[in-house]
């Protein structure tokens, strides 16, 4: 899933979350590591060598990967060089597995002391690109635009030794400052039986229009080689025909069944600046062809009206069945936030056509069936994810509200479970709606500025083994302070949670807590 968006008026760096595809086979010859996950909010994951004589995980066990990007990580001789933590969890309940810490320097992609301002790990996606069943990793390094750094994307391939730089391919396009690689999504082209890689370059200037944005497409061969297809911009008639300044097209992406979903929270709709829109792009019969649908709050059937600063499209779930509107006012309550839901209706069950996409409910915290209260600045809908998380065989919609105040504690954040709609309407009462936060369902204590729920993701359960197995939820709290020392302010945390209550694990950067690292701003999880 693509980048999560926070508008300029919200303090702190913009936050991102991602999704990824993952081959079911994991490397067999990893050195085994035990992940010790502390259950306190200030705990962390620590790795210790396995006992002598033990082996790595069996290749075909069912694993749930977690990848956390740390793009602002400073390395010796290189500020904001960036990196990633990759954790491979070997069971649903007992997360023991292997870990890799990846940087461009460690992978040998650059020399020692290099990669200054690259921001490697600002985006990532995992897909089985070369069909060998080992997980492959695509990582974006968009650079710092203000410093004129040219972005790039690195394809890293999995092997029996884990993710390595052997056979790595480096992609780069556009100009310095385009932020090429700010977002990446992989989608399977069913007709061509290949992956299409989508790379966002939101800082691209189009026809002299600053930061209009661009989206690059690459076809991936059976051996994992990427070949450029084209660059899409909104100057194309099918995508609106008009490029807008600071639109940052390509910044918010989510995978689609046959293409990609593009969130444009900065879009001007009519005269409403920052009202936002969403584009569902469907791949055509060839890699270069496509069709598209454009949705705004002025579209027929969509609730509300396109208004300045709504930021419709700030977050999208795969296939676009829910769209975050964190700047939506609820009555006179400013920036309370909302989520617009959609369905895909199939009139003819024998048809091979794309389902008809239709809007359904607008969800806010003012609804009596939704936990909590709509309050100014909550920004309900900043992050979204979905899965079989809160009720067996019923898809939950999970909504992040990083601006939620907990008592007098401002912007502590919370996470709310609601529903995904069916063609007959919402699943009222199919499972309990609820809100969780630190101190209520999650480890830790709410603190000002934690921004819990700014990013969301999930690890999937293996329902082929056990129909009662649930997905687990990943929650980012990038503003989390560790202790009272300023040296660990905004170190950040990721929380792994499941509905059974015995699985509430908080962890930080594997290299130790660092100030202003904001761990949890970027992560990738398995995509079905």
Coordinates of C-alpha atoms in Angstrom, one line a residue:
X1 CA 0.0 0.0 0.0
X2 CA 1.3 3.5 -0.7
X3 CA 2.3 6.4 1.3
X4 CA -0.1 7.7 4.0
X5 CA -0.5 11.4 3.8
X6 CA -0.5 14.1 6.4
X7 CA -1.3 17.6 5.1
X8 CA 1.2 20.4 5.6
X9 CA -0.7 22.0 8.4
X10 CA -0.1 19.0 10.6
X11 CA 3.1 19.1 12.5
X12 CA 5.8 16.5 12.1
X13 CA 7.1 14.7 9.0
X14 CA 4.7 13.2 6.6
X15 CA 3.9 9.5 7.4
X16 CA 4.0 6.6 5.1
X17 CA 2.7 3.0 5.2
X18 CA 3.0 0.3 2.6
X19 CA 1.8 -3.1 1.6
X20 CA 3.6 -5.9 -0.1
X21 CA 3.3 -9.3 -1.7
X22 CA 5.2 -12.2 -0.3
X23 CA 6.3 -15.6 -1.5
X24 CA 5.3 -18.4 0.9
X25 CA 8.8 -19.9 0.9
X26 CA 11.5 -18.4 3.2
X27 CA 15.2 -18.9 3.1
X28 CA 16.3 -22.2 4.7
X29 CA 19.9 -21.3 5.5
X30 CA 19.4 -18.1 7.6
X31 CA 21.2 -18.1 10.9
X32 CA 18.4 -18.6 13.3
X33 CA 17.6 -15.7 15.6
X34 CA 15.1 -15.5 18.4
X35 CA 13.0 -12.4 18.5
X36 CA 12.3 -11.3 22.1
X37 CA 9.5 -8.8 21.9
X38 CA 8.8 -6.7 25.0
X39 CA 5.2 -6.2 25.9
X40 CA 5.8 -2.8 27.4
X41 CA 5.4 0.3 25.2
X42 CA 9.0 1.2 25.6
X43 CA 10.2 -2.4 24.9
X44 CA 12.0 -3.4 21.8
X45 CA 12.8 -6.3 19.6
X46 CA 16.2 -7.8 20.5
X47 CA 17.9 -10.6 18.6
X48 CA 20.0 -13.2 20.3
X49 CA 21.9 -16.1 18.6
X50 CA 20.1 -19.5 18.5
X51 CA 21.4 -22.3 20.6
X52 CA 24.2 -24.4 19.0
X53 CA 22.9 -27.0 16.6
X54 CA 19.7 -25.4 15.7
X55 CA 18.8 -24.5 12.2
X56 CA 16.9 -21.7 10.4
X57 CA 13.2 -21.9 9.6
X58 CA 11.9 -24.7 7.4
X59 CA 11.6 -23.3 3.8
X60 CA 7.9 -24.0 3.4
X61 CA 6.5 -23.0 6.8
X62 CA 4.0 -20.3 6.8
X63 CA 5.7 -17.0 7.8
X64 CA 4.4 -13.5 8.3
X65 CA 6.9 -10.9 7.3
X66 CA 7.2 -7.4 8.7
X67 CA 9.4 -4.7 7.1
X68 CA 9.8 -1.4 8.8
X69 CA 11.5 1.5 6.9
X70 CA 13.7 4.0 8.7
X71 CA 14.4 6.5 5.9
X72 CA 15.8 9.2 8.3
X73 CA 18.4 6.9 9.8
X74 CA 21.9 8.5 10.0
X75 CA 24.9 6.3 9.2
X76 CA 28.6 7.0 9.7
X77 CA 29.4 9.7 7.1
X78 CA 25.9 9.8 5.7
X79 CA 23.0 11.7 7.1
X80 CA 19.5 10.5 6.4
X81 CA 21.0 7.5 4.5
X82 CA 18.1 5.3 5.6
X83 CA 17.6 1.6 6.1
X84 CA 15.1 -1.1 6.8
X85 CA 14.4 -3.7 9.5
X86 CA 13.0 -7.0 8.1
X87 CA 11.5 -9.5 10.6
X88 CA 10.3 -12.9 9.5
X89 CA 7.9 -14.4 12.0
X90 CA 7.5 -18.2 11.9
X91 CA 4.2 -18.7 13.8
X92 CA 1.0 -16.7 14.4
X93 CA 1.2 -16.8 18.2
X94 CA 4.9 -17.3 19.0
X95 CA 6.9 -14.8 16.9
X96 CA 10.3 -16.5 16.7
X97 CA 12.2 -16.1 13.5
X98 CA 15.0 -14.3 11.7
X99 CA 15.9 -10.7 11.3
X100 CA 17.9 -8.6 8.8
X101 CA 19.0 -5.0 9.1
X102 CA 19.4 -3.6 5.6
X103 CA 21.2 -0.4 4.4
X104 CA 22.7 0.5 1.1
X105 CA 26.2 0.5 2.7
X106 CA 25.7 -3.0 4.3
X107 CA 24.3 -4.4 1.0
X108 CA 27.4 -3.0 -0.9
X109 CA 25.2 -0.8 -3.1
X110 CA 27.3 2.2 -2.1
X111 CA 30.7 2.6 -0.5
X112 CA 31.3 3.3 3.2
X113 CA 30.3 6.7 4.2
X114 CA 28.1 7.2 1.1
X115 CA 24.3 7.4 0.6
X116 CA 24.1 10.8 2.1
X117 CA 20.4 12.1 2.0
X118 CA 19.2 9.0 0.0
X119 CA 16.4 8.1 2.5
X120 CA 16.6 4.5 1.5
X121 CA 13.5 2.7 3.0
X122 CA 11.1 5.6 2.4
X123 CA 9.0 3.1 0.6
X124 CA 9.1 -0.7 0.1
X125 CA 7.2 -3.6 -1.3
X126 CA 7.8 -7.3 -1.3
X127 CA 6.8 -9.5 -4.2
X128 CA 7.9 -12.8 -5.6
X129 CA 9.3 -11.1 -8.7
X130 CA 11.3 -13.9 -10.2
X131 CA 8.9 -16.8 -9.3
X132 CA 11.5 -18.7 -7.2
X133 CA 9.2 -18.5 -4.1
X134 CA 11.8 -16.6 -2.1
X135 CA 10.7 -13.1 -1.1
X136 CA 12.1 -10.2 -3.1
X137 CA 12.3 -6.7 -1.9
X138 CA 11.8 -3.4 -3.8
X139 CA 13.0 -0.4 -1.9
X140 CA 12.5 3.3 -2.7
X141 CA 15.2 5.9 -1.9
X142 CA 13.6 9.2 -3.1
X143 CA 16.3 11.4 -1.6
X144 CA 15.8 14.8 0.0
X145 CA 14.2 16.9 -2.7
X146 CA 15.3 20.2 -1.2
X147 CA 19.0 19.1 -1.5
X148 CA 18.5 18.1 -5.2
X149 CA 19.1 14.4 -4.7
X150 CA 17.9 12.2 -7.5
X151 CA 15.7 9.3 -6.3
X152 CA 16.1 5.7 -7.1
X153 CA 14.5 2.3 -6.6
X154 CA 16.4 -0.9 -5.8
X155 CA 15.2 -4.4 -6.6
X156 CA 16.8 -6.9 -4.2
X157 CA 16.2 -10.6 -4.6
X158 CA 15.7 -13.3 -2.0
X159 CA 17.7 -16.4 -1.7
X160 CA 18.6 -19.2 0.7
X161 CA 20.8 -16.6 2.4
X162 CA 18.1 -14.0 2.7
X163 CA 17.7 -10.7 1.0
X164 CA 21.0 -10.0 -0.8
X165 CA 22.4 -7.6 -3.4
X166 CA 23.2 -10.4 -5.8
X167 CA 21.6 -9.5 -9.1
X168 CA 20.3 -6.2 -7.7
X169 CA 18.8 -3.8 -10.2
X170 CA 18.8 -0.1 -9.6
X171 CA 16.1 2.0 -11.3
X172 CA 16.3 5.8 -11.7
X173 CA 14.3 8.2 -13.8
X174 CA 13.4 11.9 -14.0
X175 CA 15.3 14.7 -12.5
X176 CA 16.9 15.5 -9.1
X177 CA 14.2 16.5 -6.7
X178 CA 11.4 14.4 -8.4
X179 CA 11.4 12.1 -5.4
X180 CA 11.4 9.1 -7.6
X181 CA 10.7 6.1 -5.3
X182 CA 8.6 8.0 -2.7
X183 CA 6.1 5.2 -3.1
X184 CA 6.2 1.8 -4.7
X185 CA 3.4 -0.8 -5.4
X186 CA 3.5 -4.1 -7.2
X187 CA 0.4 -5.4 -8.9
X188 CA -0.2 -8.7 -10.8
X189 CA -1.3 -8.2 -14.4
X190 CA -3.6 -11.2 -14.8
X191 CA -3.7 -11.3 -18.6
X192 CA 0.0 -10.9 -19.1
X193 CA 0.8 -13.1 -16.1
X194 CA 3.5 -10.7 -14.8
X195 CA 4.0 -8.1 -12.2
X196 CA 3.7 -4.4 -12.9
X197 CA 5.8 -2.2 -10.7
X198 CA 4.4 1.3 -10.0
X199 CA 6.9 4.0 -8.8
X200 CA 5.7 7.4 -7.6
X201 CA 7.6 10.5 -8.3
X202 CA 5.5 13.2 -6.6
X203 CA 8.0 16.0 -7.0
X204 CA 8.1 15.8 -10.8
X205 CA 7.4 19.1 -12.6
X206 CA 5.1 18.6 -15.5
X207 CA 5.0 21.3 -18.3
X208 CA 6.5 23.8 -15.9
X209 CA 4.0 23.0 -13.2
X210 CA 5.9 22.4 -9.9
X211 CA 5.3 19.2 -8.0
X212 CA 2.5 18.0 -10.3
X213 CA 3.9 14.5 -9.9
X214 CA 4.3 11.4 -12.0
X215 CA 3.9 7.7 -11.9
X216 CA 6.3 5.3 -13.6
X217 CA 5.3 1.8 -14.7
X218 CA 7.7 -1.1 -15.2
X219 CA 7.0 -4.6 -16.4
X220 CA 8.8 -7.4 -14.5
X221 CA 10.0 -10.4 -16.5
X222 CA 9.8 -14.0 -15.3
X223 CA 13.4 -13.6 -14.1
X224 CA 12.7 -10.4 -12.2
X225 CA 14.1 -7.9 -14.6
X226 CA 12.3 -4.5 -14.7
X227 CA 11.7 -2.8 -18.0
X228 CA 10.3 0.7 -18.2
X229 CA 6.9 1.0 -19.8
X230 CA 6.1 4.7 -19.5
X231 CA 5.5 7.6 -17.2
X232 CA 1.9 8.7 -16.4
X233 CA 0.9 12.2 -15.4
X234 CA -2.4 13.9 -15.0
X235 CA -2.0 15.7 -18.3
X236 CA -3.3 12.5 -19.9
X237 CA -7.0 12.8 -20.7
X238 CA -7.8 9.5 -19.1
X239 CA -6.3 10.8 -15.8
X240 CA -8.1 14.1 -15.8
X241 CA -6.2 16.0 -18.5
X242 CA -4.9 18.7 -16.2
X243 CA -1.7 18.8 -14.1
X244 CA -2.0 20.9 -10.9
X245 CA 0.8 22.5 -8.9
X246 CA 1.6 20.6 -5.7
X247 CA -0.8 17.8 -6.7
X248 CA 2.0 15.3 -6.0
X249 CA 0.4 12.7 -8.3
X250 CA 1.9 9.3 -7.4
X251 CA 2.5 10.0 -3.7
X252 CA -0.4 7.8 -2.3
X253 CA -0.6 4.3 -3.9
X254 CA -2.4 1.1 -3.1
X255 CA -2.5 -2.1 -5.2
X256 CA -5.5 -3.0 -7.2
X257 CA -6.7 -6.3 -8.5
X258 CA -5.5 -5.5 -12.0
X259 CA -3.8 -2.2 -11.5
X260 CA -3.3 0.5 -8.9
X261 CA -5.3 2.9 -6.7
X262 CA -4.0 6.5 -6.6
X263 CA -4.9 8.9 -3.8
X264 CA -4.6 12.6 -4.6
X265 CA -5.4 14.3 -1.3
X266 CA -4.0 17.7 -2.6
X267 CA -6.3 17.8 -5.6
X268 CA -8.3 20.9 -6.4
X269 CA -11.9 20.0 -7.1
X270 CA -13.7 22.9 -8.7
X271 CA -12.4 25.8 -6.6
X272 CA -11.8 23.7 -3.5
X273 CA -8.1 23.4 -2.9
X274 CA -7.0 20.2 -1.2
X275 CA -10.5 18.6 -1.5
X276 CA -8.9 15.5 -2.9
X277 CA -9.7 12.7 -5.4
X278 CA -9.0 9.0 -6.0
X279 CA -8.2 7.3 -9.3
X280 CA -8.6 3.6 -9.9
X281 CA -6.4 2.6 -12.8
X282 CA -7.1 -0.7 -14.5
X283 CA -4.4 -2.4 -16.6
X284 CA -5.5 -3.1 -20.2
X285 CA -4.8 -6.0 -22.5
X286 CA -1.2 -4.8 -23.0
X287 CA 1.3 -3.5 -20.5
X288 CA 0.9 0.1 -21.9
X289 CA -2.9 0.3 -22.0
X290 CA -5.2 1.2 -19.2
X291 CA -8.6 2.6 -18.2
X292 CA -9.3 4.7 -15.2
X293 CA -12.1 5.9 -12.9
X294 CA -11.9 9.2 -11.1
X295 CA -13.8 9.8 -7.8
X296 CA -14.3 12.9 -5.7
X297 CA -16.8 13.9 -3.0
X298 CA -18.7 15.6 -5.8
X299 CA -19.1 12.2 -7.7
X300 CA -22.6 10.8 -7.8
X301 CA -23.4 8.7 -4.8
X302 CA -20.4 9.9 -2.7
X303 CA -21.4 11.4 0.6
X304 CA -20.7 15.0 1.4
X305 CA -19.3 17.8 -0.8
X306 CA -15.7 18.5 -2.0
X307 CA -14.5 21.2 0.3
X308 CA -11.1 22.8 0.9
X309 CA -8.8 20.8 3.0
X310 CA -10.9 17.6 3.1
X311 CA -8.0 15.6 1.7
X312 CA -10.2 12.8 0.2
X313 CA -7.7 10.1 -0.8
X314 CA -5.2 10.6 2.0
X315 CA -5.4 6.9 2.6
X316 CA -6.8 4.1 0.5
X317 CA -7.1 0.3 1.1
X318 CA -6.2 -2.2 -1.7
X319 CA -8.7 -2.0 -4.5
X320 CA -10.0 1.3 -3.1
X321 CA -12.9 -0.1 -1.1
X322 CA -12.3 2.5 1.6
X323 CA -10.9 6.0 1.3
X324 CA -9.7 8.2 4.1
X325 CA -10.9 11.8 4.4
X326 CA -9.0 13.1 7.5
X327 CA -9.7 16.7 6.9
X328 CA -13.5 16.2 6.7
X329 CA -15.5 18.5 9.0
X330 CA -18.4 16.7 10.8
X331 CA -21.0 19.4 11.2
X332 CA -19.1 22.3 12.9
X333 CA -16.4 20.0 14.2
X334 CA -13.3 20.9 12.2
X335 CA -11.0 18.1 10.9
X336 CA -12.8 15.4 12.7
X337 CA -12.3 13.1 9.8
X338 CA -14.3 10.4 7.9
X339 CA -14.0 7.3 5.7
X340 CA -15.9 6.8 2.5
X341 CA -16.6 3.2 1.7
X342 CA -17.3 1.6 -1.7
X343 CA -18.3 -1.8 -3.0
X344 CA -17.6 -3.7 -6.2
X345 CA -21.0 -5.0 -7.5
X346 CA -21.1 -7.9 -10.0
X347 CA -24.5 -8.1 -11.8
X348 CA -23.6 -11.2 -13.8
X349 CA -21.7 -13.8 -11.8
X350 CA -20.4 -15.4 -15.0
X351 CA -18.9 -12.2 -16.3
X352 CA -15.2 -11.6 -16.5
X353 CA -15.6 -7.9 -16.5
X354 CA -14.4 -5.6 -13.7
X355 CA -17.0 -5.2 -10.9
X356 CA -19.1 -2.1 -11.0
X357 CA -17.6 0.2 -8.3
X358 CA -20.2 2.0 -6.2
X359 CA -20.1 4.3 -3.2
X360 CA -21.7 3.2 0.0
X361 CA -21.6 4.6 3.6
X362 CA -19.6 7.6 4.9
X363 CA -18.3 6.6 8.3
X364 CA -17.5 9.1 11.1
X365 CA -17.2 9.0 14.8
X366 CA -20.4 10.9 15.1
X367 CA -22.3 7.7 14.1
X368 CA -23.9 6.1 17.1
X369 CA -22.6 2.7 15.9
X370 CA -19.0 3.9 15.7
X371 CA -17.0 4.0 19.0
X372 CA -15.7 7.3 20.2
X373 CA -16.8 10.9 19.5
X374 CA -16.1 13.2 16.6
X375 CA -13.7 15.9 17.9
X376 CA -11.8 18.7 16.3
X377 CA -8.4 17.6 15.0
X378 CA -9.0 13.9 15.4
X379 CA -8.2 13.2 11.7
X380 CA -10.2 10.0 11.7
X381 CA -9.2 8.2 8.5
X382 CA -5.5 9.2 8.3
X383 CA -4.6 5.6 7.9
X384 CA -6.6 2.5 6.9
X385 CA -6.2 -1.2 6.6
X386 CA -8.5 -4.2 6.4
X387 CA -8.4 -7.9 7.1
X388 CA -9.9 -10.8 9.1
X389 CA -8.8 -9.1 12.3
X390 CA -11.7 -8.7 14.6
X391 CA -14.2 -11.3 13.7
X392 CA -14.0 -14.7 12.0
X393 CA -14.7 -14.7 8.3
X394 CA -15.8 -11.0 8.4
X395 CA -13.5 -8.4 7.0
X396 CA -12.8 -5.6 9.4
X397 CA -12.0 -2.0 8.3
X398 CA -9.4 -0.6 10.7
X399 CA -9.2 3.2 11.0
X400 CA -6.3 5.2 12.4
X401 CA -7.0 8.4 14.3
X402 CA -3.6 9.9 15.3
X403 CA -5.1 13.2 16.4
X404 CA -7.3 11.6 19.0
X405 CA -7.0 13.1 22.5
X406 CA -7.1 10.7 25.5
X407 CA -8.5 12.8 28.3
X408 CA -6.1 15.8 28.6
X409 CA -3.4 14.1 26.6
X410 CA -3.4 15.7 23.1
X411 CA -2.8 13.7 19.9
X412 CA -2.1 10.4 21.7
X413 CA -4.0 8.6 19.0
X414 CA -6.3 5.6 18.7
X415 CA -7.4 2.8 16.3
X416 CA -11.0 1.9 15.6
X417 CA -12.5 -1.3 14.1
X418 CA -15.6 -0.8 12.0
X419 CA -16.9 -2.8 9.0
X420 CA -16.6 -3.2 5.3
X421 CA -19.9 -2.9 3.4
X422 CA -21.6 -5.6 1.4
X423 CA -23.8 -5.0 -1.6
X424 CA -26.9 -5.1 0.7
X425 CA -25.4 -2.5 3.1
X426 CA -23.0 -2.5 6.1
X427 CA -22.4 -5.5 8.3
X428 CA -24.2 -4.0 11.3
X429 CA -23.6 -6.1 14.4
X430 CA -21.7 -8.8 12.6
X431 CA -18.8 -8.2 15.0
X432 CA -18.2 -5.8 17.8
X433 CA -17.0 -2.4 16.8
X434 CA -14.4 -1.1 19.2
X435 CA -11.6 1.4 19.8
X436 CA -8.1 0.5 21.2
X437 CA -5.3 2.7 22.4
X438 CA -2.4 2.6 24.7
X439 CA -3.7 1.8 28.1
X440 CA -6.8 0.2 26.7
X441 CA -6.2 -2.9 24.7
X442 CA -2.6 -1.9 23.8
X443 CA 0.6 -1.8 25.8
X444 CA 2.0 1.5 27.1
X445 CA 0.6 4.8 28.3
X446 CA -0.9 7.5 26.1
X447 CA 1.4 10.5 25.8
X448 CA 1.1 13.8 24.0
X449 CA 2.1 13.5 20.3
X450 CA 2.4 9.8 20.2
X451 CA 0.2 9.8 17.0
X452 CA -0.7 6.2 17.5
X453 CA -2.6 5.0 14.4
X454 CA -0.7 7.3 12.0
X455 CA 0.1 4.1 10.0
X456 CA -1.5 0.7 9.9
X457 CA -0.9 -2.7 8.3
X458 CA -1.4 -6.4 9.0
X459 CA 0.1 -9.8 8.9
X460 CA -2.1 -12.5 7.5
X461 CA -3.2 -15.7 9.2
X462 CA -3.1 -19.0 7.3
X463 CA -6.7 -19.8 6.9
X464 CA -5.9 -22.8 4.7
X465 CA -4.5 -24.5 7.9
X466 CA -7.0 -23.2 10.4
X467 CA -10.2 -21.5 9.4
X468 CA -10.3 -19.8 12.8
X469 CA -6.9 -18.1 12.4
X470 CA -7.1 -14.4 12.4
X471 CA -4.9 -11.7 10.9
X472 CA -2.8 -9.6 13.1
X473 CA -2.7 -5.8 13.1
X474 CA 0.4 -3.5 12.9
X475 CA 0.0 -0.1 14.4
X476 CA 2.5 2.8 14.1
X477 CA 3.1 5.3 16.9
X478 CA 5.9 7.4 15.4
X479 CA 5.8 10.1 18.0
X480 CA 6.3 7.7 20.9
X481 CA 9.0 8.9 23.4
X482 CA 11.1 6.2 25.1
X483 CA 11.6 7.1 28.7
X484 CA 12.0 10.8 29.7
X485 CA 15.3 11.5 28.1
X486 CA 15.4 13.9 25.2
X487 CA 17.8 11.5 23.6
X488 CA 14.9 9.2 22.9
X489 CA 12.2 11.7 22.0
X490 CA 10.1 10.6 19.1
X491 CA 12.0 7.4 18.8
X492 CA 8.8 5.7 17.7
X493 CA 7.2 2.3 18.1
X494 CA 5.3 -0.4 16.2
X495 CA 2.7 -2.5 18.0
X496 CA 1.7 -5.9 16.8
X497 CA -1.8 -6.9 18.0
X498 CA -4.4 -9.6 17.7
X499 CA -7.9 -10.0 19.0
X500 CA -7.1 -12.8 21.5
X501 CA -5.5 -10.4 23.9
X502 CA -2.3 -12.5 24.4
X503 CA -0.5 -10.9 21.5
X504 CA 0.3 -7.2 22.2
X505 CA 3.9 -6.6 21.3
X506 CA 5.7 -3.2 21.0
X507 CA 9.1 -2.8 19.4
X508 CA 11.4 -0.2 18.1
X509 CA 14.4 0.1 15.8
X510 CA 16.6 -3.0 16.0
X511 CA 19.7 -0.9 16.2
X512 CA 18.4 0.9 19.4
X513 CA 16.2 3.9 20.1
X514 CA 17.3 7.0 18.4
X515 CA 15.9 10.6 18.7
X516 CA 13.6 11.8 16.0
X517 CA 13.8 8.4 14.2
X518 CA 10.0 8.2 14.3
X519 CA 10.0 4.4 13.9
X520 CA 6.7 3.2 12.5
X521 CA 6.3 5.9 9.8
X522 CA 7.0 3.3 7.1
X523 CA 6.2 -0.4 7.1
X524 CA 5.3 -3.1 4.7
X525 CA 3.2 -6.2 5.3
X526 CA 2.1 -9.2 3.4
X527 CA -0.5 -8.6 0.7
X528 CA -2.8 -11.4 -0.3

